[in-house]
Amino acid sequence: MRLAQYPALKDSGIAHLGNVPAHWCVIRLRFVADLNPSKAESREFDRTTLVTFVPMEAVGADGTLSLDIERPISEIESGYTFFAEGDVAIAKITPCYENGKGAVMRGLLNGIGFGTTELIVARPRTGMIVASYLHYLFVSSVFRVLGESYMYGAGGQKRVPDDFVRNFVAAVPSVSEQAAIAAFLDRETAKIDALVAAQQRMVALLKEKRQAVISHAVTKGLNHDAPMKASGVEWLGDVPAHWDAMPLKHFAAIDNSGCFGEEPVGALEVLPVATTAQIDSLGRFAVEKMPLRGFTSEQLARYACSTSDILVVKSSGSADNIISGKAGLVDDSTASFVFSNFLMRVRPKKSIADARFVFALLRSDLSRQRVQLMCSSTTYPNLKVGQYISSPLPLPPLTEQVLISDFLSVEIVKFDALLSQSERLINLLQERRAALISAAVTGQIDVRGAATEAAS
């Protein structure tokens, strides 16, 4: 789609806007919208009245809003953010802000609602700005990128201040043109979102098939006609008759104590430190993102990882990192690094276990199912390591392990290539979506003609 440019532009005088359409008004948002309306508006309702409650997970990065949760006003009027029908909300905390989480509050039960305090709520002034246009302005890259530079706080608690939103300078056309731009973006982003959703379904199916191939190979083998026997373990079921069932600790050396964060005295060498964050869903390490620390020779001898080591997540702020079987395999292409105390090092014994097979086994559906029973339900979930390394796992002869690993190496490459292709397309579509929104709300493209054609 080729979109026209506005015939006449003017210098906005604002660095993040540059040239804007000559007939647009350059104005701070506080003159077109009011921030964080008062909860006093809810006083007209009986305290037992049910209204919509919106936690952060109910706000989508694509402008969607889940309205499934309802609560009486008396339970949520204290300690939560108030909003009403037609207000526009945007997440202020990292990473939700950077991801563009926000929505127009539509369909609220009884016309009002409360939600997470990590939302900034803007109420459009009638005749000044259209709610849907304001939403697109909030999720545009020009707004989000500038807002990131104003964030305060540290780490995962960084937030965008209300004053940044109030004083943000935007280029705003007439309300009729805003409505036309918003309608155009509604239509075009819906098309892109449908394509993204289709690719995401494809990714999910590919991952499911990939996982099924791995799980079948490491629990049943490659010979579909092989005689089977009862493993003697209820959750393990039948295994090939010539396979063994033995605990992980019998065919791998286990080190449950990785390094902590303190800097040692007399450090001799600086190396990257692997934590849960640098292992992706496919078991690959992002060494370039690992923090660096100095180590003594004694510490290196204890914590340094070698080719064929497997690092398993044993402690994490997210239970998903544990019950998903998140783990990484150290290979020859990976730079030297040490493992942190959030991880457990599994070093397969070469005489009886192939590292690639053990890695696939530990990430199979079978292993994931048993891990769900071994994860403590605390604020920071932990894997019950003693139980994990002592429960039986299927183990074929070493030569068969190698054959299975070779088979999986070939098959998984095929799946990974298809996954990479779909993920690249998703990224391109999302980039296209973001660029289209930003271009429309900053006047870089003139969509009035396209909006008129669609309406006729």
mmCIF file of C-alpha atoms in Angstrom, residues 259 264 267-272 293-306 336-339 345 347:
data_model
loop_
_atom_site.group_PDB
_atom_site.id
_atom_site.type_symbol
_atom_site.label_atom_id
_atom_site.label_comp_id
_atom_site.label_asym_id
_atom_site.label_seq_id
_atom_site.Cartn_x
_atom_site.Cartn_y
_atom_site.Cartn_z
ATOM 1 C CA CYS A 259 28.621 -19.266 42.265
ATOM 2 C CA PRO A 264 36.089 -12.636 45.564
ATOM 3 C CA ALA A 267 40.356 -12.645 41.539
ATOM 4 C CA LEU A 268 42.574 -13.802 38.702
ATOM 5 C CA GLU A 269 40.253 -14.099 35.710
ATOM 6 C CA VAL A 270 37.011 -12.472 34.553
ATOM 7 C CA LEU A 271 34.366 -14.740 32.998
ATOM 8 C CA PRO A 272 30.670 -14.525 32.069
ATOM 9 C CA ARG A 293 32.685 -11.472 37.336
ATOM 10 C CA GLY A 294 36.193 -12.126 38.569
ATOM 11 C CA PHE A 295 37.161 -15.567 39.880
ATOM 12 C CA THR A 296 40.070 -17.182 41.670
ATOM 13 C CA SER A 297 41.670 -20.311 40.266
ATOM 14 C CA GLU A 298 39.970 -22.397 42.981
ATOM 15 C CA GLN A 299 36.562 -21.016 42.027
ATOM 16 C CA LEU A 300 37.167 -21.602 38.339
ATOM 17 C CA ALA A 301 38.009 -25.210 39.023
ATOM 18 C CA ARG A 302 34.656 -25.567 40.772
ATOM 19 C CA TYR A 303 32.255 -23.403 38.734
ATOM 20 C CA ALA A 304 33.636 -23.355 35.162
ATOM 21 C CA CYS A 305 31.526 -25.194 32.596
ATOM 22 C CA SER A 306 32.870 -27.582 29.982
ATOM 23 C CA SER A 336 33.775 -20.257 28.481
ATOM 24 C CA PHE A 337 31.552 -19.290 31.390
ATOM 25 C CA VAL A 338 30.632 -20.321 34.924
ATOM 26 C CA PHE A 339 27.230 -21.257 36.336
ATOM 27 C CA ARG A 345 25.244 -28.492 36.599
ATOM 28 C CA ARG A 347 27.795 -33.586 33.758
#
